[in-house]
PDB file of C-alpha atoms in Angstrom:
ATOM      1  CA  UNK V   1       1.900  19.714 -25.595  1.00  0.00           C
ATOM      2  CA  UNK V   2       0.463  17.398 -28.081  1.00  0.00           C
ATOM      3  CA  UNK V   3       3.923  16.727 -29.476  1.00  0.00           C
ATOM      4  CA  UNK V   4       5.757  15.919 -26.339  1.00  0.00           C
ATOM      5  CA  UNK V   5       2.554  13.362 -25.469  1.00  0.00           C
ATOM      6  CA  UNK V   6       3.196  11.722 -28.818  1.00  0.00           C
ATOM      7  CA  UNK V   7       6.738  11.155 -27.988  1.00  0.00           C
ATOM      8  CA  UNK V   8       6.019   9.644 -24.858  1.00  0.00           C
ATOM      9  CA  UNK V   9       3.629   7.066 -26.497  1.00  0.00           C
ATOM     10  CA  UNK V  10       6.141   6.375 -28.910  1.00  0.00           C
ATOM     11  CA  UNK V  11       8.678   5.692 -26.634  1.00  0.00           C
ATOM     12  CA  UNK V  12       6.611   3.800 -23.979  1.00  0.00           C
ATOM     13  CA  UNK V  13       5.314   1.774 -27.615  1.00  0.00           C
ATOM     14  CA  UNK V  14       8.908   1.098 -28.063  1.00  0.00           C
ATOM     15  CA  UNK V  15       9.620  -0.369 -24.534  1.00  0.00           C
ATOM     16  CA  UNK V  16       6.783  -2.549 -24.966  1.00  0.00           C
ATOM     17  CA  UNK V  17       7.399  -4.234 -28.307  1.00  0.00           C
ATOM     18  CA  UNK V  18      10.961  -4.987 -27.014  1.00  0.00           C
ATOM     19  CA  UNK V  19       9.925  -6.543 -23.971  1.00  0.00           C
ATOM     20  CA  UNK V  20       6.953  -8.239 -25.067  1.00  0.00           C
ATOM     21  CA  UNK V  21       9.306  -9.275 -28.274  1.00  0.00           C
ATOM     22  CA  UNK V  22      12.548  -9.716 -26.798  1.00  0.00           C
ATOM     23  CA  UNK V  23      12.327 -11.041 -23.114  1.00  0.00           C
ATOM     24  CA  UNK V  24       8.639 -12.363 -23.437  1.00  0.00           C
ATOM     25  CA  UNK V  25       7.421 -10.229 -20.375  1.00  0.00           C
ATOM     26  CA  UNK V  26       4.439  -7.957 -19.739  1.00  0.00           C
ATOM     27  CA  UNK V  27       4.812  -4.138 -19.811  1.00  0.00           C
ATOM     28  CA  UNK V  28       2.656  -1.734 -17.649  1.00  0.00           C
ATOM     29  CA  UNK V  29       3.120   1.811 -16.339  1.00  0.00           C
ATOM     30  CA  UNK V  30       2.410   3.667 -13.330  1.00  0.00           C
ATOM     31  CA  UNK V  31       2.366   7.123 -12.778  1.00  0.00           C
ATOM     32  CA  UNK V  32       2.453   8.185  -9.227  1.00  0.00           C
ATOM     33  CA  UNK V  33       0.175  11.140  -8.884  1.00  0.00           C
ATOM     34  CA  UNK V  34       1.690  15.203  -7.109  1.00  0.00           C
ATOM     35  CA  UNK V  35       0.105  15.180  -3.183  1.00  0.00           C
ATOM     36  CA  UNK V  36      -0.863  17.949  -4.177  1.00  0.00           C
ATOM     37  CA  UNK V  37      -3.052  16.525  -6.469  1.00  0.00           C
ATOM     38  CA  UNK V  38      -4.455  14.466  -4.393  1.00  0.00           C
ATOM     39  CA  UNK V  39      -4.874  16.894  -2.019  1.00  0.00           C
ATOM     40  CA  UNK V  40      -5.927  19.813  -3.115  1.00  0.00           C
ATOM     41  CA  UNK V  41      -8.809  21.003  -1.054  1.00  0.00           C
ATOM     42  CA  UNK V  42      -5.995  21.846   1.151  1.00  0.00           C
ATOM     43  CA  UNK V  43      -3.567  23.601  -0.847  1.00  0.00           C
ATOM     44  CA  UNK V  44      -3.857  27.676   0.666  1.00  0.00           C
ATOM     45  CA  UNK V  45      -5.708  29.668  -1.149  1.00  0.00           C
ATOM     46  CA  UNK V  46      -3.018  32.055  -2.758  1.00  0.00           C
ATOM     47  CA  UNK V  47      -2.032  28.665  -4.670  1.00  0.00           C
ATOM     48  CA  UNK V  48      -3.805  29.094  -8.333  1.00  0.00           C
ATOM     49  CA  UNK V  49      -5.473  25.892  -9.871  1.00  0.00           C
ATOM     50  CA  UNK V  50      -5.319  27.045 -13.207  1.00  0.00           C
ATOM     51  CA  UNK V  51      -6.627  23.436 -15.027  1.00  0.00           C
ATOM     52  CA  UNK V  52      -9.448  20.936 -13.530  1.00  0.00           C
ATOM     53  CA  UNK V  53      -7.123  18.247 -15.335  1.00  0.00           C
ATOM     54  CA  UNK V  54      -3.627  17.192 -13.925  1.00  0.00           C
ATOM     55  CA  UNK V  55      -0.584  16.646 -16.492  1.00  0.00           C
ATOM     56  CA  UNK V  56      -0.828  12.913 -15.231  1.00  0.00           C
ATOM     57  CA  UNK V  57      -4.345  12.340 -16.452  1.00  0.00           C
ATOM     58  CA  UNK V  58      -3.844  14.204 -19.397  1.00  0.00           C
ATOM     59  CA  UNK V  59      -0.775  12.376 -20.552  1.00  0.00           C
ATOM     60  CA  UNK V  60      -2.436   8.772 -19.559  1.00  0.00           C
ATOM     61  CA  UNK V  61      -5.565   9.346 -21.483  1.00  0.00           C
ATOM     62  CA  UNK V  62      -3.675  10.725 -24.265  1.00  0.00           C
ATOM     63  CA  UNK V  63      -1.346   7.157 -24.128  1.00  0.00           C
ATOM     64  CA  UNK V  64      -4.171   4.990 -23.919  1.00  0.00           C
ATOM     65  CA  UNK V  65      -5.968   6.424 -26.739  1.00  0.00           C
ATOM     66  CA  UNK V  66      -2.765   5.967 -28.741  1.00  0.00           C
ATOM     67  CA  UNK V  67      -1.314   2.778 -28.070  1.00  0.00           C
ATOM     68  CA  UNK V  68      -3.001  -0.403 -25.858  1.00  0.00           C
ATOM     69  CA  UNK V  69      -0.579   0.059 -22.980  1.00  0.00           C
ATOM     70  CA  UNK V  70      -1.592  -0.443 -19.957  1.00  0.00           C
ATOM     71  CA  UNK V  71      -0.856   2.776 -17.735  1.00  0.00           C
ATOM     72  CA  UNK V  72      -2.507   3.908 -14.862  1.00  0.00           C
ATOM     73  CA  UNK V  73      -2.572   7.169 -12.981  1.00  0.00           C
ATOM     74  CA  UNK V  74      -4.662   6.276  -9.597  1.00  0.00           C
ATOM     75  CA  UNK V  75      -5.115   9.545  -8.775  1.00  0.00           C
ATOM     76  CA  UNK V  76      -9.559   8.960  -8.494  1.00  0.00           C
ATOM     77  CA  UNK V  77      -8.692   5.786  -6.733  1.00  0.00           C
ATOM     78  CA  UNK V  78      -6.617   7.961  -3.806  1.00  0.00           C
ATOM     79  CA  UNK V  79      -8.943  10.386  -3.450  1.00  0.00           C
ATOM     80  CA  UNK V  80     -11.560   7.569  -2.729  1.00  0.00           C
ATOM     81  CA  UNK V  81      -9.850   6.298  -0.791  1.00  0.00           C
ATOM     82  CA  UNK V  82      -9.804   9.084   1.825  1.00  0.00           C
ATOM     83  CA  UNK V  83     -13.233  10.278   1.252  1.00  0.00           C
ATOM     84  CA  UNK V  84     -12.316  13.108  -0.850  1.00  0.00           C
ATOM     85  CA  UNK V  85     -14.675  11.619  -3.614  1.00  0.00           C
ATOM     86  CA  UNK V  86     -17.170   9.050  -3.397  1.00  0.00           C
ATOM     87  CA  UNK V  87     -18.036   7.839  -0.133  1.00  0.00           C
ATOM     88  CA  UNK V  88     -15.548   5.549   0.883  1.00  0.00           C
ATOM     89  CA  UNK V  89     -14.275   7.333   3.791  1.00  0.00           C
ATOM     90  CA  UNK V  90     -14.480  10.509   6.082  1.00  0.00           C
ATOM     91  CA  UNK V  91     -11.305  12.501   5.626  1.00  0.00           C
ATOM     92  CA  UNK V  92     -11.713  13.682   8.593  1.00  0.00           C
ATOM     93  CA  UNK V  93     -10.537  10.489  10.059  1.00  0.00           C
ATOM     94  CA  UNK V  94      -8.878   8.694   6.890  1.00  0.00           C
ATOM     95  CA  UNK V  95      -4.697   8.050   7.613  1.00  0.00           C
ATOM     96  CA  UNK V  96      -2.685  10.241   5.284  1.00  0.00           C
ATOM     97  CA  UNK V  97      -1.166   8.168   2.132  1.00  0.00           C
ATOM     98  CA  UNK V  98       1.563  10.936   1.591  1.00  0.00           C
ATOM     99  CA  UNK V  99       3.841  11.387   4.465  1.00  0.00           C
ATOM    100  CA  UNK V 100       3.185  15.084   5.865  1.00  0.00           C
ATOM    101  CA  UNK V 101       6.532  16.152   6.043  1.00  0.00           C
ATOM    102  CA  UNK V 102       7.648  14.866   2.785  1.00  0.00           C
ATOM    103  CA  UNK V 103       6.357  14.567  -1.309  1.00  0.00           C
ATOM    104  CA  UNK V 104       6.392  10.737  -1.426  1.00  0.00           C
ATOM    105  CA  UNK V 105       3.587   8.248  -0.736  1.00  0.00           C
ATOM    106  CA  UNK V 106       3.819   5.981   2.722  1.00  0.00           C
ATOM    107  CA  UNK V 107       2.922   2.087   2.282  1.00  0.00           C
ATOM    108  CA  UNK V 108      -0.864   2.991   1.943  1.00  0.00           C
ATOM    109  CA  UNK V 109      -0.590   5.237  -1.067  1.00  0.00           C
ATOM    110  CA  UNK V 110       1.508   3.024  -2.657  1.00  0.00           C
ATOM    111  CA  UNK V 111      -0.790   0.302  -1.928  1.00  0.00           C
ATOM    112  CA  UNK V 112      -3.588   1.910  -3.437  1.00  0.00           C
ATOM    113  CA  UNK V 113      -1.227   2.966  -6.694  1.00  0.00           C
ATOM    114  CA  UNK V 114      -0.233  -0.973  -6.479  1.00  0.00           C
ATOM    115  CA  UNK V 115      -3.615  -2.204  -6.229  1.00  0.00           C
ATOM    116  CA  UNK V 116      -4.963   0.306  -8.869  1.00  0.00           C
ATOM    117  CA  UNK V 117      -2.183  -0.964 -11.282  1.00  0.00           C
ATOM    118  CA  UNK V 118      -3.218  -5.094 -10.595  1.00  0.00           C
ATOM    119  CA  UNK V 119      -6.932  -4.090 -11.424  1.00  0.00           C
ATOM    120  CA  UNK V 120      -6.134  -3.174 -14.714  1.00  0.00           C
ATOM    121  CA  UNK V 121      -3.789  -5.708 -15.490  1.00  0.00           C
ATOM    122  CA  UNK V 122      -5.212  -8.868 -14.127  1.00  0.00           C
ATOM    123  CA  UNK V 123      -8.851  -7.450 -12.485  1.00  0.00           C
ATOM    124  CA  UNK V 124      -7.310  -8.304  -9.335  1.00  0.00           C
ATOM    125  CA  UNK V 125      -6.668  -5.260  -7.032  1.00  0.00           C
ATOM    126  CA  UNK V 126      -7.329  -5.606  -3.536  1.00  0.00           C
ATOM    127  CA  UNK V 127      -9.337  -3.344  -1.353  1.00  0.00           C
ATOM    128  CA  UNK V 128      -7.806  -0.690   0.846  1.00  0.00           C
ATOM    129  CA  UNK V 129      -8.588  -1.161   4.373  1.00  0.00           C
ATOM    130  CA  UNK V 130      -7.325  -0.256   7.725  1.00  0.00           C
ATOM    131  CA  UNK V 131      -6.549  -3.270   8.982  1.00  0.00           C
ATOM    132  CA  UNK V 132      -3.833  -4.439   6.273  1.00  0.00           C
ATOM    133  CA  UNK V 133      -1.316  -1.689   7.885  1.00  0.00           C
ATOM    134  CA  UNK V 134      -0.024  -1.052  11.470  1.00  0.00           C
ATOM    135  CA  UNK V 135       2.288   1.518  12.746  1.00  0.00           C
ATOM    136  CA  UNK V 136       6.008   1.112  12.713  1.00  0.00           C
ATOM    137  CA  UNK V 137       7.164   4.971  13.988  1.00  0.00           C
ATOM    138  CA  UNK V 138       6.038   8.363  14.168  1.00  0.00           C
ATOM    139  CA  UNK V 139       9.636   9.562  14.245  1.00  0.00           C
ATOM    140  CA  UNK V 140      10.309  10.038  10.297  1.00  0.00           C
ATOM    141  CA  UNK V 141      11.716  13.040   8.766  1.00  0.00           C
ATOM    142  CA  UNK V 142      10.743  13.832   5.404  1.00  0.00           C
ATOM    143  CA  UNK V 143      12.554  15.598   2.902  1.00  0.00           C
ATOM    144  CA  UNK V 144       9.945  18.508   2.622  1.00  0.00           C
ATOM    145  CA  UNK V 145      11.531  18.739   6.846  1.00  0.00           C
ATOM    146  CA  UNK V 146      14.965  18.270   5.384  1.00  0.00           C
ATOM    147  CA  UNK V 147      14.643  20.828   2.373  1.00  0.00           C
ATOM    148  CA  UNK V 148      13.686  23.425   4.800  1.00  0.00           C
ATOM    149  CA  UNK V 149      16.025  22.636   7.310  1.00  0.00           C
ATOM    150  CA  UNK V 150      13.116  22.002  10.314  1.00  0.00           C
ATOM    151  CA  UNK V 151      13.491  18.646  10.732  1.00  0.00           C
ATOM    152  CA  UNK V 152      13.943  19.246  14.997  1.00  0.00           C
ATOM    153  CA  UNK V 153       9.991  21.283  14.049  1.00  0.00           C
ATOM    154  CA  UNK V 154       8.476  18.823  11.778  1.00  0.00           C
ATOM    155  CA  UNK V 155      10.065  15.154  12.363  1.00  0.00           C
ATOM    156  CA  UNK V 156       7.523  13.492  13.891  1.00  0.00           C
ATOM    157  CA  UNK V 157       6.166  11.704  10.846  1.00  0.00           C
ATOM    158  CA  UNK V 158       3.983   8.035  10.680  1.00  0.00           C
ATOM    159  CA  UNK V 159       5.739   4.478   9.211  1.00  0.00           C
ATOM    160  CA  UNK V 160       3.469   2.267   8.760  1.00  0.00           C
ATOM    161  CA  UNK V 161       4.020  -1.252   7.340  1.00  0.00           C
ATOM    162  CA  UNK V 162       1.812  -3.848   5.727  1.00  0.00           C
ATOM    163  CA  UNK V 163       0.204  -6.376   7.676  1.00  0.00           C
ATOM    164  CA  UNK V 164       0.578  -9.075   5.707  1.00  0.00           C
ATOM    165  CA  UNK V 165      -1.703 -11.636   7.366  1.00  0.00           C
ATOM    166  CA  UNK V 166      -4.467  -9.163   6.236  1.00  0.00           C
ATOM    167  CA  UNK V 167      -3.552  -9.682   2.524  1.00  0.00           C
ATOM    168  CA  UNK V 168      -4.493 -12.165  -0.409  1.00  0.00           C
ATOM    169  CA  UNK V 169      -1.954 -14.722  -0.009  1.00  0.00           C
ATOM    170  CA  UNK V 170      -2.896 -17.010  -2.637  1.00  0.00           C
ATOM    171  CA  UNK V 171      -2.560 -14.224  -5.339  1.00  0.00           C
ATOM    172  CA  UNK V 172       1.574 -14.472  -4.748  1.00  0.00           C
ATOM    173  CA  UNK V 173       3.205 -15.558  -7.792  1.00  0.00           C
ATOM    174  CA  UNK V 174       6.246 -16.974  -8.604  1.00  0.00           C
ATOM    175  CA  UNK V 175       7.701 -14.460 -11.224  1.00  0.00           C
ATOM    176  CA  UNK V 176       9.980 -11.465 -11.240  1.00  0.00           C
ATOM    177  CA  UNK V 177       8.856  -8.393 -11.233  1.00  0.00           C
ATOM    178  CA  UNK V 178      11.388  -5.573 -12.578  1.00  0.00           C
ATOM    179  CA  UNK V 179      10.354  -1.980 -11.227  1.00  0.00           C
ATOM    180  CA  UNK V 180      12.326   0.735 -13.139  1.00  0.00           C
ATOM    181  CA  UNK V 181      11.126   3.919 -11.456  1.00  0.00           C
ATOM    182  CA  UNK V 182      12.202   6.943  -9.529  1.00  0.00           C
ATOM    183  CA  UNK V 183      12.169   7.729  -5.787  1.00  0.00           C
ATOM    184  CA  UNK V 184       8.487   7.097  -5.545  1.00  0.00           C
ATOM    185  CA  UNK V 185       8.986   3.373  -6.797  1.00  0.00           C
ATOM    186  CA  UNK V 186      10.940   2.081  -3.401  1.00  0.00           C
ATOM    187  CA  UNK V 187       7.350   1.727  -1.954  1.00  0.00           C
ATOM    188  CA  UNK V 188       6.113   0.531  -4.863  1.00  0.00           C
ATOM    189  CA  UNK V 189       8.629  -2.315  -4.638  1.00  0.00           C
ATOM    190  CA  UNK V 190       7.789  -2.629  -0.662  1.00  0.00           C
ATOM    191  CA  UNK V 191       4.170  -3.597  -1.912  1.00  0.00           C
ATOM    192  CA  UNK V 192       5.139  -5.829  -4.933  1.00  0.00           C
ATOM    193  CA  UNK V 193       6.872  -8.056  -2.579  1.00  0.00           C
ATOM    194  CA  UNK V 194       3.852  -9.673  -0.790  1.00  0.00           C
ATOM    195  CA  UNK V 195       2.372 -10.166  -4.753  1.00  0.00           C
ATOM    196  CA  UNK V 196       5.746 -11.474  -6.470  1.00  0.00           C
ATOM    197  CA  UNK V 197       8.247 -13.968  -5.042  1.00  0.00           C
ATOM    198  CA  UNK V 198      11.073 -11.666  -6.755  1.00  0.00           C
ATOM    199  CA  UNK V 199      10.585  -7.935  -7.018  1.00  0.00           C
ATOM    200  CA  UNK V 200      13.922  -5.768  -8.643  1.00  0.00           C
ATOM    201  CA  UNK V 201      13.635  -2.216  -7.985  1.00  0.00           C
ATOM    202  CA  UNK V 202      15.944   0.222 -10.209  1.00  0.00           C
ATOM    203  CA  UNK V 203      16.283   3.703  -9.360  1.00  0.00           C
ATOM    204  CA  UNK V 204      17.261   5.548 -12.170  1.00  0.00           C
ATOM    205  CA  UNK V 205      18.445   8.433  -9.657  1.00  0.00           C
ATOM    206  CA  UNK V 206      20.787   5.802  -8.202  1.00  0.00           C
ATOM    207  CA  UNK V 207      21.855   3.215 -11.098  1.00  0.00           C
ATOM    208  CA  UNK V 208      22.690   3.319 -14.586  1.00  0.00           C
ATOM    209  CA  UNK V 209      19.849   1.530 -16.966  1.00  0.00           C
ATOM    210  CA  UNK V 210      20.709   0.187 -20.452  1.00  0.00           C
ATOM    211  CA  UNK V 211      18.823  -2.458 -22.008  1.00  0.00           C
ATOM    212  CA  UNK V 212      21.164  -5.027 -21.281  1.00  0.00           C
ATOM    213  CA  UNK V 213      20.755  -4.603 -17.366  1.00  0.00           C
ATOM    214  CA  UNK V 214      17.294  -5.158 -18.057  1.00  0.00           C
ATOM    215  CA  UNK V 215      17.392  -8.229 -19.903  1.00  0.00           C
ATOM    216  CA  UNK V 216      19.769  -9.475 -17.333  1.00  0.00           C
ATOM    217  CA  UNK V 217      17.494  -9.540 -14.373  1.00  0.00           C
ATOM    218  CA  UNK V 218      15.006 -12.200 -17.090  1.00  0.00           C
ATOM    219  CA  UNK V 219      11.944 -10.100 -15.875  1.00  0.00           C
ATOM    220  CA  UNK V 220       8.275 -11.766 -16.466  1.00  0.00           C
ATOM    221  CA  UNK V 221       6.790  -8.197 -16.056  1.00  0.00           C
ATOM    222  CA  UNK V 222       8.414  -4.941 -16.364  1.00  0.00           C
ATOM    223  CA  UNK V 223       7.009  -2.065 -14.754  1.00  0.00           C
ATOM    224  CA  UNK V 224       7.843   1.465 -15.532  1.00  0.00           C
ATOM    225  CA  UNK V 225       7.145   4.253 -12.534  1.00  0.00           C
ATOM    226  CA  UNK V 226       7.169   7.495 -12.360  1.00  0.00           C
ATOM    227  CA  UNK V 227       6.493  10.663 -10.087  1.00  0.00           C
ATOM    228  CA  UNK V 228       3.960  13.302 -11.752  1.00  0.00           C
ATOM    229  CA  UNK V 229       6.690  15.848 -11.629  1.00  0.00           C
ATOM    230  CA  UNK V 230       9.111  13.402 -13.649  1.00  0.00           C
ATOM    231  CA  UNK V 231       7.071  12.365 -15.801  1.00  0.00           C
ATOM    232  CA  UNK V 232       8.262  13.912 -18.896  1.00  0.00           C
ATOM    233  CA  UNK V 233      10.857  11.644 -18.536  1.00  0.00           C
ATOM    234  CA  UNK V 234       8.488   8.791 -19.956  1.00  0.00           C
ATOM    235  CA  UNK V 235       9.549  10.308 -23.350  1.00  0.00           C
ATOM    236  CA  UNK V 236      13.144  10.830 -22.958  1.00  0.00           C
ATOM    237  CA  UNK V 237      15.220   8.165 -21.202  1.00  0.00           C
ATOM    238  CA  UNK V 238      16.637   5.897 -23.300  1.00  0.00           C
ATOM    239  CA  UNK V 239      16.356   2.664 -20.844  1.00  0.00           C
ATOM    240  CA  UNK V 240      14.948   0.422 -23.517  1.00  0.00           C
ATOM    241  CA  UNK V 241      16.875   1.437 -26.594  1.00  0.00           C
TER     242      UNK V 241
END
């Protein structure tokens, strides 16, 4: 609703004023698009779209008509990526950016997030290319596998891991990057390292935020994640208060 929007702009307006005000650092937000959002020319057919606009994109538009915070939702940029829009690539052949057997991005969907995020910020985003990632293993288990218990069926999953040769090197910068996010911002964080010479990832799942553990960490740029499906939590934690 309109009225839960506004009190995610208000809150996220709140977050940035004290960082900006208080520990002199940048504030941006990422919101890490559903798969099946991304991917919905494959969801089956008894599964009802019943909106041609996601609760991501609606709740990003509505906070960047409202406020001048930076927060991007690169759900256009994944699709491109894979060739389900533009003409980028053939998705018959693109590598997944989701893990099959599980809801989270790999390294290459949160490269594209990460790189989505730096081209608003700074106009520097690089390009998404197979050659920047190799594979690790194809013997993850994800937790769609573990949630139905068929991990021994479907636990033959891809790793892969950037190649770090194949990136911008002289983009690096020597400043501390504070990710507060959910489960989807680990691989966030696994990017951020090759762009930031100190990355701190919070999971709010796994550690207790207050505003004090924030300002202890001295961050240059604070970066609030989050998962589509948590995303109403953008209006009601309290991390910044």
């Amino acid at each position: 609703t309109e009225e839960e929007m506004q009190a995610v702009t208000d809150n996220l307006i709140f977050a940035q004023d004290r960082c900006q005000n208080e520990l002199g650092a940048e504030f941006y937000v990422l919101g890490i698009p559903n798969k099946e959002m991304v991917y919905a020319e494959y969801m089956p057919d008894n599964v009802v779209k019943i909106a041609d606009t996601t609760r991501g994109a609606q709740l990003q538009k509505y906070v960047s008509d409202h406020s001048d915070i930076i927060y991007v939702y690169p759900l256009p940029q994944m699709r491109e990526a894979i060739g389900l829009e533009g003409e980028k690539a053939d998705p018959s052949v693109a590598a997944p950016i989701y893990y099959r057997t599980d809801t989270h991005t790999n390294i290459r969907g949160a490269f594209i997030a990460f790189q989505a995020l730096r081209d608003a910020a700074f106009g520097n985003g690089e390009s998404y290319e197979d050659h920047k990632f190799f594979v690790v293993s194809q013997e993850y288990v994800g937790d769609l596998s573990a949630l139905l218990q068929m991990e021994d069926t479907f636990g033959s999953d891809t790793v892969y891991a950037m190649n770090w040769d194949e990136l911008d090197r002289t983009v690096r910068e020597e400043k501390t990057l504070l990710i507060v996010g959910d489960s989807f911002g680990e691989m966030i964080r696994n990017v951020a390292d090759a762009y930031y010479t100190n990355v701190v990832y919070l999971n709010i799942n796994e550690v207790e935020i207050t505003w004090d553990v924030i300002r202890s960490v001295e961050p240059d740029i604070v970066l609030w994640e989050a998962g589509e499906r948590h995303i109403s939590r953008l209006g009601m934690a309290r991390f910044f208060q």
